[in-house]
Amino acid sequence: MNTRTPGQRLLIALPYLWLLVLFLAPFLIVLKISLSDLAVSRPPYTPQIDLSEGWAGLKDFFANLDFENYIFLAEDSLYINAYLSSLKIAAVSTFITLLIGYAIAYALARAPRRWRPTLVMLVILPFWTSFLIRVYAWIGILKTEGLLNQALLSIGLIAEPLQIMNTTTAVYIGIVYSYLPFMILPIYATLEKMDESLLEAAADLGSSRFAAFFLVTLPLSLPGIIAGCFLVFIPAIGEFVIPDLLGGSDTLMIGKTLWVEFFNNRDWPLASAVATLLLLLLIVPIVLFQRQQMKQEIGG
Amino acid sequence: MTNRFSWFSATSLTLGMAFLYLPILILVVYSFNESRLVTVWGGFSTKWYGELFRNEAFLDAAWVTLRVALISATVATLLGTLAAYALVRAGKFRGRTLFSGMIYAPLVMPEVITGLSLLLLFISIGMDRGITTIILAHITFGMCFASVVVSSRLVAFDASLEEAACDLGCTPVQAFFYVTLPVIAPAIVAAWLLAFTLSLDDLVIASFTSGPGATTLPMKIYSQVRLGVTPEINALSTLLIGFVSIGVILASLAGKRAAVET
């Protein structure tokens, strides 16, 4: 394609430049500020690039950058624990979401063809309504005097109200609930495309329905499973709203730590260092996710 | 096919739908609760809706949110469509891998990172924070979602139709407007709706990028929710859910009709 007209170039350049300036460049700024020091000034960090001093100013700027914030992060166990516990919470909730999501996606793909568009629509609809509102809805249910406890007490299943609200359990429920459509849809997409005659062939060759599922259906739906797991796992690691509203003081998650450093402690350099480390943690899964998406696009 | 729809499938669908909808249903029911105590039923009442419409702060925030969402969704859809076209139709160009990376990464990027990095950008170029900065931020993530929606439609659409139009004497621009655009129009509408609702919902990125005087509805809801569950928030949530649901259902019906006609 060497015959690209100036118009076509502009077509590519416009979104490209937008993303370079508003998506990529900001990360470099985060990196720079994470190497700066906290200061009582506006903005609250030093050093600043002072271009009026020319080369000397620039040299001064680089000389004043250091890894102090990262050393602090490494030494304080709070941050390491927050990273590890975010990873754990994200991994466990991705697994639970996969189990529930697969069952629903499987049922959707097996539903009579004329029901399917409506059923898929019903799965997507909650995803369109506000995330914040859906998390908020669980507060009234999970509270100590909430509806779940009232219901369980009235049927006599429990004698004392359960403490679910402000625990990590509530965070799991919140993540599974909020991210479920992201798991169902990619799995449904692969299951729906599957050739039914493969299952008949497996049955003809003596395979039980159970074995056919594990030997045929499951491997064929693997691309959907992978896509779904990425879509849940990566954002869940940095989740802020769910641990903040449903979790308790013992629920450590890195997204919340970053928020607190930034808004409550107003330590911008430290918040930037947390963000940089979080990003490093996520780069591998994000690149794998992008590869997989590109492969789907070209192959599918 | 129908005979494969076993009791297992029926059960998991029923339970799944109950799990997805019960919390929302409860929220809606309790917005009509007479009692201020959210978990105790005190009879039917619509008084919280009245209360809501007398609350200036909520109305202001709603107006800010609506403006942000309308502008950012429109620009995001334009840029996203261009990006989709570049990804799917422009063949290989220098930096294509980086480009596609920048399209897909924001889809999964934790919002706290996007929010923080955009804020630091706005500060370092000396931009005043307010509605404009929220709009810029929302355009950025909105265009990525829009581009994914549009490009999935473009991939399914045979490029040889455009080539045929060009062979028959259309300029590439004419081929786009006469051949491509009518086919991908439903995807563009879906992309706009997605960008619109994402902007409407966003709390984290707006909190980072907004400044004094620019409070969006999710920011207002969040600050109230932190203090506890209140019936006004239930009423507001019900209105938002109703508004979005009607929009999505209408759009999907329109999409279905368009699909039948073509």
Coordinates of C-alpha atoms in Angstrom, one line a residue:
Chain A
M1 CA 0.0 0.0 0.0
N2 CA 2.4 2.7 -1.1
T3 CA -0.4 4.6 -2.9
R4 CA -1.7 6.1 0.3
T5 CA -3.3 9.5 -0.3
P6 CA -2.8 12.4 2.1
G7 CA -6.4 11.9 3.1
Q8 CA -5.8 8.3 4.2
R9 CA -2.7 9.4 6.1
L10 CA -4.8 12.0 7.9
L11 CA -7.3 9.3 8.7
I12 CA -4.7 7.2 10.5
A13 CA -2.9 10.1 12.0
L14 CA -5.8 11.7 13.8
P15 CA -6.7 8.8 16.2
Y16 CA -3.0 7.8 16.4
L17 CA -1.9 11.3 17.6
W18 CA -4.8 11.5 20.0
L19 CA -3.8 8.3 21.7
L20 CA -0.1 9.2 21.7
V21 CA -0.8 12.5 23.4
L22 CA -3.6 11.4 25.8
F23 CA -2.8 7.8 26.4
L24 CA 0.9 7.1 26.0
A25 CA 2.5 10.4 26.9
P26 CA 0.7 10.5 30.3
F27 CA 2.5 7.3 31.3
L28 CA 5.8 8.9 30.8
I29 CA 4.7 11.8 33.0
V30 CA 3.6 9.3 35.7
L31 CA 7.0 7.7 35.4
K32 CA 8.8 11.0 35.8
I33 CA 6.8 12.1 38.8
S34 CA 7.3 8.8 40.5
L35 CA 11.0 9.6 40.5
S36 CA 10.4 13.0 42.0
D37 CA 10.1 14.1 45.6
L38 CA 7.1 15.3 47.6
A39 CA 7.1 19.0 48.1
V40 CA 4.8 21.6 49.6
S41 CA 4.1 23.5 46.4
R42 CA 1.7 23.5 43.5
P43 CA 1.9 21.0 41.9
P44 CA 3.1 19.2 45.0
Y45 CA 6.3 17.6 43.8
T46 CA 9.9 18.6 42.8
P47 CA 11.9 18.9 40.6
Q48 CA 10.2 20.7 37.8
I49 CA 11.7 21.1 34.4
D50 CA 13.0 24.7 34.2
L51 CA 13.5 25.4 30.6
S52 CA 14.5 29.0 31.2
E53 CA 17.8 27.8 32.6
G54 CA 18.5 25.9 29.4
W55 CA 20.8 22.9 29.5
A56 CA 21.8 23.5 33.1
G57 CA 18.2 23.4 34.2
L58 CA 17.6 20.1 32.3
K59 CA 20.7 18.6 33.9
D60 CA 19.6 19.8 37.3
F61 CA 16.2 18.2 36.7
F62 CA 17.7 14.8 35.9
A63 CA 20.1 14.9 38.8
N64 CA 17.3 15.4 41.2
L65 CA 15.3 12.3 40.1
D66 CA 15.8 9.3 42.3
F67 CA 14.2 6.0 43.2
E68 CA 13.3 7.0 46.8
N69 CA 9.6 6.3 46.3
Y70 CA 10.3 2.8 45.0
I71 CA 12.7 2.1 47.9
F72 CA 9.9 3.2 50.3
L73 CA 7.4 1.0 48.5
A74 CA 9.7 -2.0 48.8
E75 CA 10.4 -1.4 52.5
D76 CA 6.9 -0.9 53.7
S77 CA 5.1 -4.2 53.7
L78 CA 1.7 -2.5 53.3
Y79 CA 2.4 -2.0 49.6
I80 CA 3.7 -5.4 48.9
N81 CA 0.8 -7.0 50.7
A82 CA -1.6 -4.8 48.8
Y83 CA -0.1 -6.0 45.5
L84 CA -0.2 -9.6 46.5
S85 CA -3.7 -9.5 47.9
S86 CA -5.0 -7.7 44.7
L87 CA -3.5 -10.5 42.6
K88 CA -5.1 -13.1 44.8
I89 CA -8.5 -11.4 45.0
A90 CA -8.5 -10.9 41.2
A91 CA -7.4 -14.5 40.5
V92 CA -10.0 -16.1 42.8
S93 CA -12.8 -13.9 41.6
T94 CA -11.8 -14.6 37.9
F95 CA -12.0 -18.3 38.7
I96 CA -15.5 -18.0 40.3
T97 CA -16.7 -15.8 37.5
L98 CA -15.4 -18.4 35.0
L99 CA -17.4 -21.2 36.7
I100 CA -20.6 -19.2 36.9
G101 CA -20.1 -17.5 33.5
Y102 CA -19.4 -20.8 31.7
A103 CA -22.5 -22.4 33.0
I104 CA -24.6 -19.4 31.8
A105 CA -22.9 -19.1 28.5
Y106 CA -23.3 -22.9 27.9
A107 CA -27.0 -22.7 28.6
L108 CA -27.3 -19.6 26.3
A109 CA -25.7 -21.5 23.5
R110 CA -28.0 -24.5 24.0
A111 CA -31.2 -22.4 24.3
P112 CA -33.6 -22.6 21.4
R113 CA -32.4 -20.4 18.6
R114 CA -35.3 -18.0 18.6
W115 CA -34.8 -17.2 22.3
R116 CA -31.1 -16.5 22.0
P117 CA -31.1 -12.8 21.0
T118 CA -33.5 -11.9 23.8
L119 CA -31.4 -13.9 26.4
V120 CA -28.1 -12.4 25.2
M121 CA -29.8 -9.0 25.4
L122 CA -30.8 -9.8 29.0
V123 CA -27.2 -10.7 29.9
I124 CA -25.9 -7.5 28.3
L125 CA -28.5 -5.1 29.8
P126 CA -27.0 -5.0 33.4
F127 CA -23.6 -4.2 31.9
W128 CA -25.1 -1.0 30.4
T129 CA -26.5 0.2 33.7
S130 CA -24.1 2.0 36.0
F131 CA -21.3 0.0 37.6
L132 CA -21.5 2.2 40.7
I133 CA -25.2 1.7 41.0
R134 CA -24.9 -2.1 40.7
V135 CA -22.2 -2.2 43.4
Y136 CA -24.4 0.1 45.6
A137 CA -27.3 -2.3 45.2
W138 CA -25.3 -4.9 47.1
I139 CA -24.8 -2.7 50.1
G140 CA -28.5 -2.9 51.0
I141 CA -28.5 -6.7 50.5
L142 CA -25.3 -7.6 52.4
K143 CA -25.4 -5.2 55.3
T144 CA -25.7 -6.7 58.8
E145 CA -29.3 -5.6 59.0
G146 CA -29.7 -6.1 55.3
L147 CA -32.1 -8.1 53.2
L148 CA -29.9 -11.3 53.0
N149 CA -29.6 -11.5 56.7
Q150 CA -33.3 -10.7 57.2
A151 CA -34.2 -13.5 54.8
L152 CA -31.8 -16.0 56.3
L153 CA -32.9 -15.2 59.9
S154 CA -36.6 -15.4 59.1
I155 CA -36.3 -18.9 57.6
G156 CA -34.2 -19.9 60.6
L157 CA -31.1 -20.9 58.7
I158 CA -28.9 -18.7 60.9
A159 CA -29.3 -17.5 64.5
E160 CA -27.0 -14.5 64.3
P161 CA -26.7 -12.0 61.4
L162 CA -23.7 -12.8 59.1
Q163 CA -21.0 -10.3 58.8
I164 CA -20.5 -10.2 55.0
M165 CA -20.5 -6.4 54.4
N166 CA -17.0 -4.8 54.8
T167 CA -15.3 -8.2 54.3
T168 CA -13.3 -9.6 51.5
T169 CA -16.2 -12.0 50.8
A170 CA -18.3 -8.9 49.9
V171 CA -15.5 -7.8 47.5
Y172 CA -15.6 -11.3 45.8
I173 CA -19.4 -11.0 45.4
G174 CA -19.1 -7.5 44.0
I175 CA -16.4 -8.4 41.4
V176 CA -18.1 -11.6 40.2
Y177 CA -21.4 -9.7 39.9
S178 CA -20.0 -6.7 38.1
Y179 CA -17.7 -8.6 35.7
L180 CA -20.0 -11.5 34.9
P181 CA -21.2 -10.3 31.5
F182 CA -17.5 -9.8 30.4
M183 CA -17.0 -13.5 31.0
I184 CA -20.3 -14.8 29.5
L185 CA -20.2 -13.0 26.2
P186 CA -16.8 -14.2 24.8
I187 CA -17.4 -17.8 25.9
Y188 CA -20.9 -17.7 24.4
A189 CA -19.5 -16.3 21.1
T190 CA -17.1 -19.4 20.8
L191 CA -19.8 -21.9 21.9
E192 CA -22.4 -20.5 19.5
K193 CA -20.0 -20.9 16.6
M194 CA -19.3 -24.5 17.5
D195 CA -20.3 -27.2 15.1
E196 CA -22.9 -29.4 16.8
S197 CA -22.0 -32.4 14.6
L198 CA -18.7 -32.7 16.4
L199 CA -20.6 -33.7 19.5
E200 CA -22.6 -36.2 17.5
A201 CA -19.4 -37.6 16.0
A202 CA -18.0 -37.9 19.6
A203 CA -21.1 -39.7 20.7
D204 CA -21.0 -42.0 17.6
L205 CA -17.4 -42.9 18.5
G206 CA -18.5 -44.0 21.9
S207 CA -17.9 -40.9 24.0
S208 CA -20.3 -40.1 26.9
R209 CA -21.8 -36.7 27.0
F210 CA -19.6 -35.9 29.9
A211 CA -16.4 -37.0 28.1
A212 CA -17.5 -35.2 25.0
F213 CA -17.8 -32.0 26.9
F214 CA -14.3 -32.2 28.3
L215 CA -12.7 -33.5 25.1
V216 CA -14.6 -31.5 22.5
T217 CA -16.6 -28.5 23.8
L218 CA -14.2 -27.3 26.5
P219 CA -11.0 -27.2 24.2
L220 CA -13.0 -25.5 21.4
S221 CA -14.2 -22.8 23.8
L222 CA -10.7 -22.1 25.0
P223 CA -10.3 -18.8 23.1
G224 CA -13.5 -17.5 24.7
I225 CA -12.3 -18.6 28.1
I226 CA -9.0 -16.9 27.7
A227 CA -10.5 -13.6 26.5
G228 CA -13.1 -13.7 29.3
C229 CA -10.4 -14.3 31.9
F230 CA -8.3 -11.4 30.7
L231 CA -11.3 -9.1 30.6
V232 CA -12.1 -9.9 34.2
F233 CA -8.6 -10.4 35.7
I234 CA -6.8 -7.3 34.5
P235 CA -9.3 -4.6 35.5
A236 CA -10.1 -6.5 38.7
I237 CA -6.5 -6.1 39.9
G238 CA -6.8 -2.3 39.9
E239 CA -10.4 -2.2 41.0
F240 CA -11.2 0.7 43.3
V241 CA -15.0 1.1 43.7
I242 CA -15.8 -2.4 44.8
P243 CA -13.2 -2.7 47.6
D244 CA -13.9 0.8 48.7
L245 CA -17.7 0.4 49.0
L246 CA -18.0 -3.3 49.9
G247 CA -14.6 -4.2 51.4
G248 CA -13.5 -3.5 55.0
S249 CA -10.3 -2.1 56.5
D250 CA -8.6 -5.5 56.2
T251 CA -9.3 -5.7 52.4
L252 CA -6.1 -4.5 50.8
M253 CA -6.2 -3.7 47.2
I254 CA -3.7 -1.7 45.2
G255 CA -6.2 0.5 43.4
K256 CA -7.6 1.7 46.7
T257 CA -4.1 2.2 48.1
L258 CA -3.3 4.4 45.1
W259 CA -6.5 6.4 45.6
V260 CA -5.8 6.9 49.3
E261 CA -2.2 8.0 48.6
F262 CA -3.4 10.5 46.0
F263 CA -6.6 12.0 47.4
N264 CA -6.1 11.5 51.2
N265 CA -2.4 11.8 51.7
R266 CA -1.8 14.0 48.6
D267 CA 1.5 12.2 48.0
W268 CA 1.5 12.4 44.2
P269 CA 5.1 11.0 43.7
L270 CA 4.3 8.0 45.8
A271 CA 0.9 7.5 44.1
S272 CA 2.7 7.6 40.7
A273 CA 5.2 5.0 41.9
V274 CA 2.4 2.7 42.9
A275 CA 0.8 3.3 39.5
T276 CA 4.1 2.5 37.7
L277 CA 4.6 -0.7 39.5
L278 CA 1.0 -1.7 38.9
L279 CA 1.4 -1.0 35.2
L280 CA 4.6 -3.1 35.1
L281 CA 2.6 -5.9 36.8
L282 CA -0.1 -5.6 34.1
I283 CA 2.1 -5.2 31.0
V284 CA 2.5 -8.9 30.4
P285 CA -1.2 -9.8 30.7
I286 CA -2.2 -6.7 28.6
V287 CA 0.2 -7.6 25.8
L288 CA -1.0 -11.2 25.8
F289 CA -4.6 -9.9 25.7
Q290 CA -3.8 -7.6 22.8
R291 CA -2.1 -10.5 20.9
Q292 CA -5.0 -12.7 21.4
Q293 CA -7.5 -10.0 20.2
M294 CA -5.4 -9.4 17.1
K295 CA -5.2 -13.1 16.4
Q296 CA -9.0 -13.4 16.7
E297 CA -9.5 -10.5 14.4
I298 CA -7.3 -11.8 11.7
G299 CA -8.2 -15.4 12.1
G300 CA -11.9 -15.0 12.8
Chain B
M1 CA -30.9 -28.5 19.1
T2 CA -33.9 -28.0 21.4
N3 CA -33.5 -31.4 23.0
R4 CA -30.1 -30.5 24.2
F5 CA -31.6 -27.8 26.3
S6 CA -31.4 -29.9 29.5
W7 CA -32.5 -29.2 33.0
F8 CA -29.0 -28.2 33.8
S9 CA -29.0 -25.5 31.2
A10 CA -32.5 -24.3 32.3
T11 CA -31.4 -24.2 36.0
S12 CA -28.2 -22.3 35.3
L13 CA -30.0 -19.8 33.1
T14 CA -32.7 -19.2 35.7
L15 CA -30.2 -18.9 38.6
G16 CA -27.9 -16.7 36.4
M17 CA -30.6 -14.3 35.5
A18 CA -31.8 -14.2 39.1
F19 CA -28.2 -13.3 40.2
L20 CA -28.0 -10.6 37.6
Y21 CA -31.4 -9.0 38.1
L22 CA -32.4 -9.6 41.8
P23 CA -30.1 -6.9 43.2
I24 CA -31.3 -4.4 40.6
L25 CA -34.9 -5.3 41.2
I26 CA -34.5 -4.9 45.0
L27 CA -33.0 -1.5 44.5
V28 CA -35.9 -0.4 42.3
V29 CA -38.5 -1.7 44.7
Y30 CA -37.0 0.0 47.7
S31 CA -36.9 3.4 45.8
F32 CA -40.7 3.3 46.3
N33 CA -40.4 2.7 50.0
E34 CA -42.2 5.2 52.3
S35 CA -39.6 4.6 55.1
R36 CA -36.3 6.3 55.3
L37 CA -34.8 3.1 56.5
V38 CA -33.9 1.4 53.3
T39 CA -34.2 -2.2 54.6
V40 CA -37.6 -1.8 56.3
W41 CA -40.7 -1.7 54.1
G42 CA -43.0 1.1 55.1
G43 CA -45.5 1.2 52.3
F44 CA -45.6 2.5 48.8
S45 CA -44.5 6.1 48.1
T46 CA -43.0 8.2 45.4
K47 CA -41.9 10.9 47.7
W48 CA -38.2 10.3 47.2
Y49 CA -38.5 11.1 43.5
G50 CA -40.0 14.4 44.5
E51 CA -37.2 15.0 46.9
L52 CA -34.7 14.2 44.2
F53 CA -36.1 16.8 41.8
R54 CA -35.9 19.5 44.5
N55 CA -32.2 18.7 45.1
E56 CA -30.3 21.4 43.2
A57 CA -26.9 19.6 43.6
F58 CA -28.2 16.5 41.9
L59 CA -29.8 18.4 39.1
D60 CA -26.6 20.4 38.5
A61 CA -24.5 17.2 38.5
A62 CA -27.0 15.5 36.1
W63 CA -26.7 18.4 33.7
V64 CA -22.8 18.3 33.8
T65 CA -22.8 14.6 33.3
L66 CA -25.2 14.8 30.3
R67 CA -23.1 17.5 28.6
V68 CA -19.9 15.5 29.1
A69 CA -21.5 12.3 27.8
L70 CA -23.1 13.9 24.7
I71 CA -19.9 15.6 23.6
S72 CA -17.4 12.9 24.5
A73 CA -19.5 10.1 23.0
T74 CA -19.8 12.0 19.7
V75 CA -16.2 12.8 19.3
A76 CA -15.2 9.4 20.6
T77 CA -17.3 7.7 18.0
L78 CA -15.8 9.8 15.2
L79 CA -12.3 9.1 16.3
G80 CA -13.1 5.4 17.0
T81 CA -14.5 4.9 13.6
L82 CA -11.4 6.4 12.0
A83 CA -9.3 4.2 14.2
A84 CA -11.3 1.1 13.3
Y85 CA -10.9 1.9 9.6
A86 CA -7.2 2.4 10.0
L87 CA -6.8 -0.9 11.9
V88 CA -9.0 -3.0 9.5
R89 CA -8.6 -1.4 6.1
A90 CA -5.4 0.5 5.9
G91 CA -3.2 -2.5 5.7
K92 CA 0.2 -2.4 7.2
F93 CA 1.6 1.0 8.3
R94 CA 4.5 2.0 10.5
G95 CA 3.6 1.7 14.2
R96 CA 0.5 -0.4 13.6
T97 CA 1.4 -2.7 16.5
L98 CA 1.7 0.3 18.8
F99 CA -1.5 1.7 17.5
S100 CA -3.5 -1.5 18.1
G101 CA -1.9 -1.7 21.5
M102 CA -3.1 1.8 22.4
I103 CA -6.6 0.8 21.2
Y104 CA -6.8 -2.5 23.2
A105 CA -4.9 -1.5 26.4
P106 CA -7.5 1.1 27.6
L107 CA -10.2 -1.6 27.5
V108 CA -8.6 -3.4 30.4
M109 CA -6.4 -0.7 32.0
P110 CA -7.4 -0.1 35.6
E111 CA -9.2 3.2 35.8
V112 CA -7.1 4.5 38.6
I113 CA -4.0 4.4 36.3
T114 CA -5.8 6.1 33.4
G115 CA -7.2 8.7 35.7
L116 CA -4.0 9.5 37.5
S117 CA -1.9 9.6 34.3
L118 CA -4.4 12.0 32.6
L119 CA -4.5 14.2 35.6
L120 CA -0.7 14.5 35.7
L121 CA -0.7 15.3 32.0
F122 CA -3.3 18.1 32.3
I123 CA -1.3 19.6 35.2
S124 CA 2.0 19.4 33.5
I125 CA 0.7 21.2 30.5
G126 CA -1.0 23.8 32.8
M127 CA -4.6 23.0 31.8
D128 CA -7.3 24.2 34.2
R129 CA -9.3 21.2 35.4
G130 CA -13.0 21.1 34.8
I131 CA -15.6 19.9 32.3
T132 CA -13.1 20.2 29.4
T133 CA -10.6 17.9 31.0
I134 CA -13.3 15.3 31.9
I135 CA -14.5 15.4 28.3
L136 CA -10.9 14.9 26.9
A137 CA -10.5 11.9 29.3
H138 CA -13.8 10.4 28.3
I139 CA -13.1 10.8 24.6
T140 CA -9.8 8.9 25.1
F141 CA -11.3 5.7 26.6
G142 CA -14.6 6.0 24.7
M143 CA -12.9 6.0 21.3
C144 CA -11.1 2.7 22.1
F145 CA -14.4 1.0 22.9
A146 CA -16.0 2.6 19.9
S147 CA -13.2 1.4 17.7
V148 CA -13.5 -2.2 18.9
V149 CA -17.3 -2.2 18.2
V150 CA -16.9 -0.7 14.7
S151 CA -13.9 -2.8 13.7
S152 CA -15.8 -6.0 14.5
R153 CA -18.4 -5.0 12.0
L154 CA -15.8 -3.9 9.5
V155 CA -14.0 -7.2 9.7
A156 CA -17.2 -9.0 8.8
F157 CA -17.8 -6.7 5.9
D158 CA -16.3 -7.8 2.6
A159 CA -13.6 -5.3 1.4
S160 CA -14.2 -6.3 -2.2
L161 CA -17.4 -4.3 -2.2
E162 CA -15.5 -1.1 -1.6
E163 CA -13.0 -2.1 -4.3
A164 CA -15.9 -2.8 -6.7
A165 CA -17.2 0.7 -6.0
C166 CA -13.8 2.2 -6.7
D167 CA -13.5 0.2 -9.9
L168 CA -16.8 1.6 -11.0
G169 CA -15.5 5.1 -10.6
C170 CA -16.1 6.0 -7.0
T171 CA -13.5 7.9 -5.1
P172 CA -12.5 6.3 -1.9
V173 CA -14.4 8.9 0.0
Q174 CA -17.6 8.2 -2.1
A175 CA -17.1 4.5 -1.6
F176 CA -17.0 5.1 2.1
F177 CA -20.1 7.1 2.2
Y178 CA -22.2 5.1 -0.3
V179 CA -21.0 1.5 0.5
T180 CA -19.3 1.2 3.8
L181 CA -21.1 3.7 6.0
P182 CA -24.7 2.3 5.4
V183 CA -23.4 -1.2 6.3
I184 CA -21.5 -0.2 9.5
A185 CA -24.1 2.3 10.6
P186 CA -25.7 0.0 13.2
A187 CA -22.2 -0.6 14.7
I188 CA -21.6 3.1 14.8
V189 CA -24.9 3.7 16.6
A190 CA -23.9 0.9 19.1
A191 CA -20.5 2.4 19.5
W192 CA -22.0 5.8 20.3
L193 CA -24.3 4.3 22.8
L194 CA -21.5 2.4 24.5
A195 CA -19.3 5.5 24.7
F196 CA -22.3 7.5 26.0
T197 CA -23.1 5.1 28.8
L198 CA -19.5 4.6 29.7
S199 CA -19.1 8.3 30.1
L200 CA -22.4 8.5 32.0
D201 CA -21.2 5.8 34.5
D202 CA -17.6 6.8 35.0
L203 CA -16.6 7.7 38.5
V204 CA -12.9 7.0 38.9
I205 CA -11.5 8.8 35.8
A206 CA -13.9 11.8 36.3
S207 CA -12.8 12.1 40.0
F208 CA -9.2 12.4 38.9
T209 CA -9.6 14.7 36.0
S210 CA -12.3 17.1 37.3
G211 CA -11.7 20.3 39.0
P212 CA -13.7 22.6 41.3
G213 CA -17.2 23.2 40.1
A214 CA -17.4 20.2 37.8
T215 CA -19.1 17.4 39.7
T216 CA -20.6 14.6 37.7
L217 CA -23.5 12.5 38.8
P218 CA -21.5 9.4 39.7
M219 CA -19.2 11.6 41.8
K220 CA -22.2 13.0 43.6
I221 CA -23.7 9.5 44.1
Y222 CA -20.4 8.2 45.3
S223 CA -20.0 10.9 48.0
Q224 CA -23.6 10.1 49.2
V225 CA -23.2 6.4 49.1
R226 CA -20.1 6.5 51.3
L227 CA -22.3 7.9 54.0
G228 CA -24.8 5.0 53.7
V229 CA -27.8 3.8 51.7
T230 CA -30.4 6.4 51.2
P231 CA -33.8 6.2 49.4
E232 CA -33.0 9.3 47.2
I233 CA -30.0 7.4 45.7
N234 CA -32.3 4.4 45.1
A235 CA -34.8 6.7 43.3
L236 CA -32.0 8.3 41.3
S237 CA -30.5 4.9 40.4
T238 CA -34.0 3.7 39.3
L239 CA -34.3 6.6 37.0
L240 CA -30.9 6.0 35.5
I241 CA -31.5 2.3 35.1
G242 CA -34.9 3.0 33.4
F243 CA -33.4 5.6 31.1
V244 CA -30.5 3.4 30.0
S245 CA -32.6 0.2 29.6
I246 CA -35.2 1.9 27.4
G247 CA -32.4 3.4 25.3
V248 CA -30.6 0.1 24.9
I249 CA -33.8 -1.8 24.1
L250 CA -34.9 0.8 21.5
A251 CA -31.5 0.7 19.9
S252 CA -31.4 -3.0 19.6
L253 CA -34.9 -3.1 18.1
A254 CA -33.8 -0.5 15.6
G255 CA -30.7 -2.5 14.9
K256 CA -32.9 -5.6 14.3
R257 CA -35.1 -3.7 11.9
A258 CA -32.1 -2.5 10.0
A259 CA -30.8 -6.0 9.8
V260 CA -34.1 -7.3 8.4
E261 CA -34.2 -4.5 5.8
T262 CA -30.7 -5.1 4.4

